[in-house]
Every structure is written in C-alpha cells, then in structure tokens.
Amino acid sequence: MTGALRSAAVALLGHRARLRWVHLLLGGALLMPYYLLAGTVVSMLGEERTNGIFPLSLLWQFVTFAIALVPAAITALHPLVRPLEGGAARALCGVPRDALATGPSRTWAARGRTAAWYTLHLLTGGVVSGMSLAAPPFAVLLILLPVTGAPGGSDAPYALGRLGPWTMAAPVAGLALLGLVFGTSWAAGEVLARCAPVLLGPTAADRLAAAEQHALRLALRNRLARELHDSVGHALSAVTLQASAARRLLDADPEFARQALAAIEETTREAVGELDTVLGLLREEGSAATAPAPTLAGLDALLDRTRAAGCTVTLTAPASLERVPPVVSREAYRIVQEGLGNALRHAGQVPVRLRIALLDDDLEVALENPLSPGAVPAHRPSGGGRGLPGIAERARLLRGTATAGAYEGVWRLTVRLPLAGGAR
C-alpha cells in the first residue's frame, strides 16, 4: 500500500510530472493571444455578454475558448512550428529524440498533423492553466475553513461555513480539488507524450528524405575513399618500389639512387597535392576548386612516375583527347592510375601496355601486364583491397563497364566509359 502511494505521488509530483506541467502552462500562455482575439470577436456579437473583451458567462467563455483554437490551428500550418513544438516536447514531455521529426514540415499532411498537435497542446494547456490559476486558491480556502470560519454574508464559498457538520468536510474537498488539478495535469501530460510521436513524428516523406541524405553521405564517403585509394595508394606503391631500388643500388649505382630519390620527391609532392584536393572535397572548401582533380591531360606525368618505379609502360592513345568530357577524363585518369598501381603492387617491375581509344561514343581504357611468378592476382588481394571494386564503381557511375582477369599469364583490365556519361 505504501509503495503504491509512493508511486502515485511520484507520478503526480515527480520531476517528469513537473516538466510536463510547465509544458502545459506554456500551451496556456501560447493560447492567450488567440483567446484575446476570440474575445474581441465575441464582444462584437453583443456587449451584454462581455466585460470589455472577456465574456461574462461560463458558456460564452467556453465559446471563446473554442473560437480561439481555430486561428491557433491555422498558424500551426507554418513549417517551422513542428521543430519548435518538437523541441519543447523532447525537453519537457520526455519524448525520445528519435521519435520526433527535427526538420520543418515538408508536406501538407505533416503540417496538418502539426496543427492537430498544436491545437491539442493549447487545448490541454488552456484547461490545466485555468485550473492551476483558479482551483488552488479555492482549495486553500476550503482547507482552512474549519480554522478561519466563515465570515458573514451568503456569497460562496464562505456560505459553506454555515453548513455545520459539512464545514469539517471542507478540507477533504479542498484536498480532492488539489488532487483533481494534479490528476488532470498528469493525464494531460500523458496524452501529449503519447500523441507527440504520432503527430510530430517523421512522415513517410521525411523518412524518404532522410534516406536520400544518408545515401548521399554514403556516396560522398565512397567517392572520397576511391579518390584516396587510387591517388595515395598508387603513390605509395610507386614510392615503395623506388625506395627499394634505391636502397639496393645505393652503393653500386649512386646515380640511379639519386634519380630514384628525385622520383620519390616528385611522387610524394604530387600525392600531397592530390590529397589536398580530396580533403578539400571533404571540407567543402574552395581549395577543391583551386586544385582540380587530374585528368588524362596529366597522363604523361603519371606514366613517368610509374616508369621511375621500375615499370616499362607503353602507351597507345589518340593524338588528342580533347573531345573527352572532363568528368569522363577524370574518372579515366583514376582508372589508369589504379590499374598501374595494381601492376606495381601485384606484379612488380613488369612491362605494362596501356591503350586508350575512342570508339564511336565510348572511351576504352585497356591495361595488360604479365603476372610475375607467385604474384597474388589483383582480383584476389591478400589484404582485402578496394582497387577493382573502386574501378567498377567508377565505371558504373558513368553507365560504363569494367572487366578484369588473368588470361594465360597476362593480366587484362578493360574499361569502357560512354562519352555521354559526363554530360549528366
């Protein structure tokens, strides 16, 4: 019995109940401008019903209260009402954060639900605010009535003092009236807490927009991962081979070692520049615009760095690649970069044949290199590499195709990119 009373007391007077009571009082305060407007309308219907702009009879007070809810519902159609009301519901009603939408109302259905919530908030807030203002003073009078007695006169509530034995029941009535106020506040708070996820929660359009934003973030993250893998990964592979060759031939061929160190310096400088480009994309700063991603126009420098790592690269390409759209040219450069990086990582210092051709409406990139004895094929990397999946993703984004595999000891990578893919 004691535990039940304690639980009831906590429910009616605890921290959450007090916060919800504040939330209801906020609703009552928000109702006041609409109530004043409605009182003005009621006063136009007949001066005998009002004292200034406030109705005299209880019936007309309820009529004014109902009229006030109409403009409240209309103003709640504004898109920004939902995040404002949602923030108050999270902070004061104890509604979980993920149960409520955080952005403005995007559709009329969401605005209608917000208007319903706002009307309910002001309705319950007005009732609880009125009870909180009027009932406690009357309840205190009833509780103190046996002590203070009833002064002369017949006006309520002092007339209760003349009822003899009933005067002793006045404190019970006063406590019951206070209990009614607390119970009404608790019930109204529970109703608002249960209705908030339904009326202020995300709609199907909100969930779709959130899913699109999540997909956009994943696509950007995957793009950055591809850029880092292809640019920095190729540079590290080339630097590793160049440093290894310089270490082996440092005493026997100092000139070659100096050339290798110069190539390492140039490769790392280019890698830092490309890294700045990728980080500019990540930060969404202007540096990404001032340091554009490389295109096929910079293919010669890429081949020089690869040759400096010990690979013999033979290039067959048209005299001019100006008709290749910039987007396709950038993706083709990254594909060639990753293909050469795969050759360095998995085959070592082997001859590589690179062919770039313009076929009707497509750009074809083909790389071939012999597999070293015991080398790990690039399509089965021992460390779970992302090179070939990244190439396939780049081709797929431009509606192209990519095939790779080993045939009779030769590794072949062939990618076809529609030239129209860069016009999207």
Short mmCIF file of C-alpha atoms in Angstrom, two decimals:
data_model
loop_
_atom_site.label_atom_id
_atom_site.label_comp_id
_atom_site.label_asym_id
_atom_site.label_seq_id
_atom_site.Cartn_x
_atom_site.Cartn_y
_atom_site.Cartn_z
CA MET A 1 0.00 0.00 0.00
CA THR A 2 2.81 2.38 0.91
CA GLY A 3 4.64 1.54 -2.32
CA ALA A 4 1.50 2.24 -4.37
CA LEU A 5 1.04 5.61 -2.66
CA ARG A 6 4.69 6.46 -3.26
CA SER A 7 4.40 5.54 -6.94
CA ALA A 8 1.27 7.64 -7.29
CA ALA A 9 2.96 10.58 -5.58
CA VAL A 10 5.97 10.31 -7.88
CA ALA A 11 3.71 10.13 -10.93
CA LEU A 12 1.73 13.22 -9.87
CA LEU A 13 4.50 15.30 -8.31
CA GLY A 14 7.78 13.89 -9.68
CA HIS A 15 10.33 15.61 -11.88
CA ARG A 16 8.74 14.46 -15.15
CA ALA A 17 5.27 15.47 -13.98
CA ARG A 18 6.54 18.95 -13.10
CA LEU A 19 8.21 19.35 -16.50
CA ARG A 20 5.02 18.29 -18.24
CA TRP A 21 3.06 20.76 -16.12
CA VAL A 22 5.43 23.51 -17.30
CA HIS A 23 4.83 22.32 -20.86
CA LEU A 24 1.08 22.61 -20.33
CA LEU A 25 1.45 26.09 -18.83
CA LEU A 26 3.44 27.02 -21.94
CA GLY A 27 0.48 25.86 -24.02
CA GLY A 28 -1.83 28.02 -21.92
CA ALA A 29 0.46 31.03 -22.42
CA LEU A 30 0.51 30.42 -26.19
CA LEU A 31 -3.28 30.30 -26.15
CA MET A 32 -3.69 33.77 -24.64
CA PRO A 33 -3.18 35.85 -27.85
CA TYR A 34 -5.72 33.68 -29.66
CA TYR A 35 -8.10 33.94 -26.69
CA LEU A 36 -7.88 37.72 -26.74
CA LEU A 37 -8.60 37.71 -30.47
CA ALA A 38 -11.56 35.40 -29.95
CA GLY A 39 -12.79 37.61 -27.10
CA THR A 40 -12.79 40.55 -29.48
CA VAL A 41 -14.92 38.56 -31.91
CA VAL A 42 -17.33 37.56 -29.15
CA SER A 43 -17.58 41.15 -27.94
CA MET A 44 -18.78 42.14 -31.40
CA LEU A 45 -21.69 39.74 -31.01
CA GLY A 46 -23.12 41.63 -28.05
CA GLU A 47 -21.74 43.92 -25.37
CA GLU A 48 -24.07 42.46 -22.74
CA ARG A 49 -22.18 39.17 -22.95
CA THR A 50 -18.76 40.67 -22.25
CA ASN A 51 -16.92 42.89 -19.83
CA GLY A 52 -14.58 44.66 -22.21
CA ILE A 53 -13.29 41.75 -24.30
CA PHE A 54 -13.74 39.00 -21.69
CA PRO A 55 -17.02 37.01 -21.66
CA LEU A 56 -19.10 37.14 -18.51
CA SER A 57 -20.97 33.83 -18.60
CA LEU A 58 -19.30 30.45 -18.35
CA LEU A 59 -20.94 29.31 -21.58
CA TRP A 60 -19.52 32.19 -23.57
CA GLN A 61 -16.12 31.62 -22.01
CA PHE A 62 -16.14 28.10 -23.48
CA VAL A 63 -17.36 29.50 -26.80
CA THR A 64 -14.48 31.98 -26.79
CA PHE A 65 -12.09 29.17 -25.87
CA ALA A 66 -13.30 27.07 -28.83
CA ILE A 67 -13.10 30.01 -31.24
CA ALA A 68 -9.53 30.71 -30.11
CA LEU A 69 -8.42 27.25 -31.23
CA VAL A 70 -9.33 27.98 -34.86
CA PRO A 71 -6.65 30.65 -35.58
CA ALA A 72 -4.22 28.61 -33.46
CA ALA A 73 -4.65 25.64 -35.81
CA ILE A 74 -4.24 27.90 -38.85
CA THR A 75 -0.98 29.46 -37.63
CA ALA A 76 0.35 25.98 -36.80
CA LEU A 77 0.40 25.20 -40.54
CA HIS A 78 3.68 27.14 -40.76
CA PRO A 79 6.53 24.66 -41.47
CA LEU A 80 8.69 25.89 -38.59
CA VAL A 81 6.07 25.13 -35.94
CA ARG A 82 6.94 21.43 -35.99
CA PRO A 83 10.63 21.75 -34.97
CA LEU A 84 9.72 24.32 -32.31
CA GLU A 85 6.98 22.17 -30.80
CA GLY A 86 9.12 19.06 -31.20
CA GLY A 87 11.95 20.67 -29.24
CA ALA A 88 9.57 21.57 -26.41
CA ALA A 89 8.08 18.07 -26.40
CA ARG A 90 11.53 16.47 -26.21
CA ALA A 91 12.72 18.75 -23.41
CA LEU A 92 9.58 18.89 -21.28
CA CYS A 93 7.42 15.89 -22.14
CA GLY A 94 10.20 13.30 -22.04
CA VAL A 95 9.59 12.11 -25.62
CA PRO A 96 12.61 10.24 -27.10
CA ARG A 97 14.63 12.31 -29.55
CA ASP A 98 14.46 9.78 -32.37
CA ALA A 99 10.65 9.59 -32.12
CA LEU A 100 10.15 13.16 -33.36
CA ALA A 101 10.98 14.86 -36.63
CA THR A 102 13.65 17.53 -36.44
CA GLY A 103 13.10 19.48 -39.64
CA PRO A 104 10.30 21.73 -40.89
CA SER A 105 7.07 20.22 -42.19
CA ARG A 106 7.63 19.41 -45.86
CA THR A 107 4.13 18.28 -46.85
CA TRP A 108 0.60 19.40 -46.11
CA ALA A 109 -0.03 16.10 -44.36
CA ALA A 110 2.81 16.84 -41.94
CA ARG A 111 1.54 20.39 -41.45
CA GLY A 112 -1.95 19.08 -40.71
CA ARG A 113 -0.58 16.70 -38.08
CA THR A 114 1.43 19.54 -36.56
CA ALA A 115 -1.69 21.72 -36.48
CA ALA A 116 -3.54 18.92 -34.69
CA TRP A 117 -0.75 18.64 -32.12
CA TYR A 118 -0.57 22.40 -31.61
CA THR A 119 -4.34 22.58 -31.11
CA LEU A 120 -4.21 19.70 -28.63
CA HIS A 121 -1.31 21.34 -26.79
CA LEU A 122 -3.15 24.65 -26.47
CA LEU A 123 -6.44 22.92 -25.56
CA THR A 124 -4.97 20.86 -22.73
CA GLY A 125 -2.66 23.71 -21.74
CA GLY A 126 -5.56 26.12 -21.50
CA VAL A 127 -7.58 23.74 -19.33
CA VAL A 128 -4.68 22.95 -16.99
CA SER A 129 -3.57 26.60 -16.82
CA GLY A 130 -7.11 27.69 -15.91
CA MET A 131 -7.37 25.02 -13.25
CA SER A 132 -3.89 25.87 -11.91
CA LEU A 133 -4.88 29.53 -11.53
CA ALA A 134 -8.41 29.14 -10.15
CA ALA A 135 -8.50 25.89 -8.17
CA PRO A 136 -5.56 26.22 -5.69
CA PRO A 137 -6.81 29.44 -4.01
CA PHE A 138 -10.29 27.97 -3.62
CA ALA A 139 -8.81 24.69 -2.32
CA VAL A 140 -6.76 26.59 0.29
CA LEU A 141 -9.90 28.38 1.46
CA LEU A 142 -11.68 25.05 1.85
CA ILE A 143 -8.77 23.50 3.74
CA LEU A 144 -8.56 26.46 6.16
CA LEU A 145 -12.32 26.87 6.54
CA PRO A 146 -12.65 24.96 9.87
CA VAL A 147 -9.93 27.18 11.35
CA THR A 148 -10.83 30.55 9.92
CA GLY A 149 -14.57 30.08 9.99
CA ALA A 150 -16.98 31.70 7.60
CA PRO A 151 -17.41 35.47 7.66
CA GLY A 152 -20.82 36.97 7.34
CA GLY A 153 -22.55 37.04 4.03
CA SER A 154 -24.04 34.45 1.78
CA ASP A 155 -21.63 34.52 -1.13
CA ALA A 156 -19.78 31.30 -1.95
CA PRO A 157 -17.51 29.86 -0.82
CA TYR A 158 -17.96 31.38 2.66
CA ALA A 159 -21.54 30.15 2.80
CA LEU A 160 -20.06 26.71 3.37
CA GLY A 161 -19.17 27.85 6.87
CA ARG A 162 -22.86 27.89 7.80
CA LEU A 163 -23.46 24.24 6.93
CA GLY A 164 -22.49 22.99 10.35
CA PRO A 165 -21.00 19.47 10.14
CA TRP A 166 -20.27 19.93 6.47
CA THR A 167 -17.74 22.55 7.41
CA MET A 168 -15.46 19.82 8.75
CA ALA A 169 -15.56 18.10 5.33
CA ALA A 170 -14.33 21.24 3.58
CA PRO A 171 -10.60 20.30 3.97
CA VAL A 172 -11.28 16.95 2.33
CA ALA A 173 -12.99 18.73 -0.53
CA GLY A 174 -10.04 21.12 -0.81
CA LEU A 175 -7.55 18.26 -0.94
CA ALA A 176 -9.73 16.49 -3.50
CA LEU A 177 -9.77 19.65 -5.60
CA LEU A 178 -5.96 19.84 -5.49
CA GLY A 179 -5.82 16.15 -6.39
CA LEU A 180 -8.11 16.89 -9.35
CA VAL A 181 -5.69 19.58 -10.54
CA PHE A 182 -2.68 17.26 -10.21
CA GLY A 183 -4.55 14.37 -11.79
CA THR A 184 -5.72 16.48 -14.72
CA SER A 185 -2.20 17.79 -15.27
CA TRP A 186 -0.78 14.26 -15.17
CA ALA A 187 -3.42 12.91 -17.55
CA ALA A 188 -2.97 15.81 -19.98
CA GLY A 189 0.81 15.33 -19.89
CA GLU A 190 0.42 11.60 -20.61
CA VAL A 191 -1.90 12.35 -23.53
CA LEU A 192 0.57 14.80 -25.04
CA ALA A 193 3.52 12.43 -24.52
CA ARG A 194 1.67 9.61 -26.28
CA CYS A 195 0.40 11.79 -29.11
CA ALA A 196 3.72 13.52 -29.80
CA PRO A 197 5.35 10.63 -31.76
CA VAL A 198 2.16 10.22 -33.82
CA LEU A 199 1.59 13.89 -34.64
CA LEU A 200 5.16 15.25 -34.55
CA GLY A 201 6.98 12.13 -35.71
CA PRO A 202 8.58 11.83 -39.15
CA THR A 203 6.24 11.17 -42.05
CA ALA A 204 6.94 8.86 -44.97
CA ALA A 205 8.27 11.86 -46.91
CA ASP A 206 10.59 12.73 -44.02
CA ARG A 207 11.91 9.17 -43.85
CA LEU A 208 12.46 9.18 -47.62
CA ALA A 209 14.33 12.49 -47.41
CA ALA A 210 16.45 11.15 -44.53
CA ALA A 211 17.22 8.00 -46.52
CA GLU A 212 18.24 10.12 -49.52
CA GLN A 213 20.52 12.22 -47.33
CA HIS A 214 22.04 9.07 -45.86
CA ALA A 215 22.59 7.65 -49.35
CA LEU A 216 24.18 10.94 -50.42
CA ARG A 217 26.56 10.85 -47.46
CA LEU A 218 27.47 7.24 -48.22
CA ALA A 219 28.07 8.10 -51.88
CA LEU A 220 30.32 11.01 -50.89
CA ARG A 221 32.20 8.84 -48.43
CA ASN A 222 32.67 6.12 -51.06
CA ARG A 223 33.86 8.72 -53.55
CA LEU A 224 36.42 10.06 -51.09
CA ALA A 225 37.54 6.51 -50.30
CA ARG A 226 38.06 5.82 -54.01
CA GLU A 227 39.99 9.06 -54.50
CA LEU A 228 42.26 8.36 -51.54
CA HIS A 229 42.79 4.74 -52.52
CA ASP A 230 43.61 5.48 -56.15
CA SER A 231 45.78 8.57 -55.66
CA VAL A 232 47.59 7.91 -52.39
CA GLY A 233 47.66 4.14 -52.91
CA HIS A 234 49.35 4.49 -56.30
CA ALA A 235 51.86 6.98 -54.93
CA LEU A 236 52.77 4.75 -52.00
CA SER A 237 53.20 1.73 -54.27
CA ALA A 238 55.49 3.70 -56.58
CA VAL A 239 57.46 5.18 -53.68
CA THR A 240 57.90 1.74 -52.10
CA LEU A 241 59.40 0.29 -55.28
CA GLN A 242 61.57 3.35 -55.88
CA ALA A 243 62.89 3.33 -52.32
CA SER A 244 63.57 -0.40 -52.52
CA ALA A 245 65.53 0.00 -55.77
CA ALA A 246 67.47 2.98 -54.39
CA ARG A 247 68.42 1.01 -51.27
CA ARG A 248 69.69 -1.95 -53.28
CA LEU A 249 71.72 0.15 -55.74
CA LEU A 250 72.87 2.93 -53.42
CA ASP A 251 76.50 1.74 -53.40
CA ALA A 252 76.67 0.13 -56.83
CA ASP A 253 74.90 2.87 -58.82
CA PRO A 254 74.69 6.18 -56.89
CA GLU A 255 73.35 8.00 -59.95
CA PHE A 256 70.37 5.66 -60.18
CA ALA A 257 69.78 6.10 -56.45
CA ARG A 258 69.75 9.89 -56.88
CA GLN A 259 67.23 9.56 -59.72
CA ALA A 260 65.06 7.28 -57.60
CA LEU A 261 65.14 9.74 -54.70
CA ALA A 262 64.19 12.57 -57.07
CA ALA A 263 61.31 10.44 -58.36
CA ILE A 264 60.22 9.77 -54.78
CA GLU A 265 60.25 13.51 -54.08
CA GLU A 266 58.17 14.25 -57.16
CA THR A 267 55.75 11.40 -56.46
CA THR A 268 55.16 12.45 -52.87
CA ARG A 269 54.69 16.08 -53.94
CA GLU A 270 52.04 15.01 -56.43
CA ALA A 271 50.42 12.77 -53.80
CA VAL A 272 50.25 15.63 -51.30
CA GLY A 273 48.60 17.82 -53.94
CA GLU A 274 46.01 15.18 -54.72
CA LEU A 275 45.47 14.59 -51.02
CA ASP A 276 44.75 18.30 -50.59
CA THR A 277 42.21 18.02 -53.40
CA VAL A 278 40.40 15.14 -51.69
CA LEU A 279 40.47 16.86 -48.32
CA GLY A 280 39.08 19.98 -49.99
CA LEU A 281 36.14 17.91 -51.17
CA LEU A 282 35.70 16.58 -47.64
CA ARG A 283 35.77 20.05 -46.11
CA GLU A 284 33.69 21.53 -48.96
CA GLU A 285 36.10 24.44 -49.15
CA GLY A 286 37.26 26.47 -52.09
CA SER A 287 40.59 24.63 -52.19
CA ALA A 288 38.87 21.86 -54.11
CA ALA A 289 38.16 24.32 -56.89
CA THR A 290 41.69 25.73 -56.99
CA ALA A 291 43.27 22.26 -57.03
CA PRO A 292 41.18 20.30 -59.55
CA ALA A 293 41.38 16.54 -59.85
CA PRO A 294 43.82 15.35 -62.54
CA THR A 295 42.58 14.33 -65.99
CA LEU A 296 44.01 12.47 -68.96
CA ALA A 297 45.91 15.65 -69.77
CA GLY A 298 48.24 14.77 -66.89
CA LEU A 299 48.76 11.19 -68.04
CA ASP A 300 52.39 11.72 -69.08
CA ALA A 301 53.43 12.72 -65.55
CA LEU A 302 51.67 9.66 -64.14
CA LEU A 303 53.46 7.37 -66.60
CA ASP A 304 56.80 9.00 -65.79
CA ARG A 305 56.35 8.32 -62.07
CA THR A 306 55.37 4.73 -62.82
CA ARG A 307 58.39 4.22 -65.06
CA ALA A 308 60.60 5.69 -62.34
CA ALA A 309 59.36 2.87 -60.08
CA GLY A 310 60.84 0.32 -62.50
CA CYS A 311 57.87 -0.50 -64.76
CA THR A 312 58.13 -0.22 -68.51
CA VAL A 313 54.91 1.41 -69.72
CA THR A 314 53.96 1.50 -73.40
CA LEU A 315 51.18 3.93 -74.26
CA THR A 316 48.93 3.83 -77.30
CA ALA A 317 46.48 6.72 -77.41
CA PRO A 318 44.91 9.19 -79.87
CA ALA A 319 46.85 12.33 -80.60
CA SER A 320 44.18 14.44 -78.92
CA LEU A 321 41.73 13.56 -76.16
CA GLU A 322 40.02 16.95 -76.12
CA ARG A 323 36.61 15.52 -77.05
CA VAL A 324 36.56 13.52 -73.82
CA PRO A 325 34.27 15.30 -71.33
CA PRO A 326 36.02 16.46 -68.13
CA VAL A 327 34.10 14.06 -65.87
CA VAL A 328 34.94 11.07 -68.04
CA SER A 329 38.55 12.25 -68.37
CA ARG A 330 38.93 12.50 -64.57
CA GLU A 331 37.46 9.05 -63.99
CA ALA A 332 39.58 7.56 -66.77
CA TYR A 333 42.71 9.05 -65.20
CA ARG A 334 41.86 7.48 -61.85
CA ILE A 335 41.17 4.13 -63.53
CA VAL A 336 44.56 4.22 -65.28
CA GLN A 337 46.19 5.26 -62.00
CA GLU A 338 44.64 2.36 -60.13
CA GLY A 339 45.47 -0.08 -62.94
CA LEU A 340 49.12 0.94 -62.86
CA GLY A 341 49.09 0.80 -59.06
CA ASN A 342 47.76 -2.76 -59.23
CA ALA A 343 50.56 -3.69 -61.60
CA LEU A 344 53.16 -2.24 -59.21
CA ARG A 345 51.68 -3.90 -56.13
CA HIS A 346 50.90 -7.32 -57.52
CA ALA A 347 53.29 -7.85 -60.44
CA GLY A 348 56.28 -5.69 -59.59
CA GLN A 349 58.61 -4.26 -62.19
CA VAL A 350 56.98 -5.71 -65.29
CA PRO A 351 56.21 -4.20 -68.71
CA VAL A 352 52.74 -2.68 -68.93
CA ARG A 353 50.81 -1.95 -72.10
CA LEU A 354 48.29 0.87 -71.87
CA ARG A 355 45.84 1.54 -74.68
CA ILE A 356 43.35 4.39 -74.78
CA ALA A 357 40.95 4.53 -77.71
CA LEU A 358 37.91 6.49 -78.78
CA LEU A 359 35.35 4.03 -80.14
CA ASP A 360 32.25 5.72 -81.54
CA ASP A 361 30.59 7.11 -78.40
CA ASP A 362 32.80 5.33 -75.87
CA LEU A 363 36.22 5.78 -74.34
CA GLU A 364 38.05 2.48 -73.89
CA VAL A 365 40.92 2.02 -71.46
CA ALA A 366 42.85 -1.27 -71.58
CA LEU A 367 45.87 -2.31 -69.49
CA GLU A 368 47.86 -5.51 -69.85
CA ASN A 369 50.83 -6.81 -67.89
CA PRO A 370 52.35 -10.25 -67.36
CA LEU A 371 51.88 -11.85 -63.96
CA SER A 372 55.06 -12.42 -62.01
CA PRO A 373 55.65 -15.99 -60.84
CA GLY A 374 53.96 -16.40 -57.47
CA ALA A 375 52.32 -12.98 -57.59
CA VAL A 376 48.89 -12.54 -56.00
CA PRO A 377 46.32 -11.75 -58.72
CA ALA A 378 44.88 -8.30 -58.35
CA HIS A 379 41.34 -9.62 -58.24
CA ARG A 380 42.20 -11.69 -55.14
CA PRO A 381 44.18 -9.26 -52.97
CA SER A 382 45.68 -10.73 -49.84
CA GLY A 383 44.83 -7.61 -47.82
CA GLY A 384 41.22 -7.15 -48.96
CA GLY A 385 41.99 -4.34 -51.41
CA ARG A 386 39.43 -1.99 -52.88
CA GLY A 387 41.11 -1.29 -56.22
CA LEU A 388 38.99 -3.33 -58.63
CA PRO A 389 35.69 -2.65 -56.84
CA GLY A 390 36.56 1.05 -56.99
CA ILE A 391 37.21 0.83 -60.73
CA ALA A 392 33.89 -0.98 -61.20
CA GLU A 393 32.09 1.71 -59.18
CA ARG A 394 33.64 4.49 -61.24
CA ALA A 395 32.57 2.79 -64.47
CA ARG A 396 29.07 2.05 -63.15
CA LEU A 397 28.52 5.68 -62.10
CA LEU A 398 29.14 6.72 -65.72
CA ARG A 399 26.98 3.86 -67.07
CA GLY A 400 30.09 2.07 -68.30
CA THR A 401 31.54 -1.42 -67.88
CA ALA A 402 34.73 -2.84 -66.38
CA THR A 403 36.18 -6.33 -66.78
CA ALA A 404 39.39 -7.71 -65.32
CA GLY A 405 41.05 -11.08 -65.13
CA ALA A 406 44.10 -13.23 -65.88
CA TYR A 407 44.38 -14.98 -69.24
CA GLU A 408 47.33 -17.27 -69.99
CA GLY A 409 49.64 -15.47 -67.58
CA VAL A 410 48.60 -11.97 -68.63
CA TRP A 411 46.50 -9.67 -66.50
CA ARG A 412 43.99 -7.63 -68.50
CA LEU A 413 41.84 -4.73 -67.38
CA THR A 414 39.33 -3.28 -69.85
CA VAL A 415 37.02 -0.38 -69.09
CA ARG A 416 34.54 1.29 -71.44
CA LEU A 417 33.05 4.64 -70.48
CA PRO A 418 30.28 6.29 -72.52
CA LEU A 419 31.32 9.80 -73.51
CA ALA A 420 27.73 10.92 -72.86
CA GLY A 421 28.15 9.86 -69.22
CA GLY A 422 29.99 13.07 -68.46
CA ALA A 423 27.12 15.23 -69.67
CA ARG A 424 24.78 14.32 -66.82
#
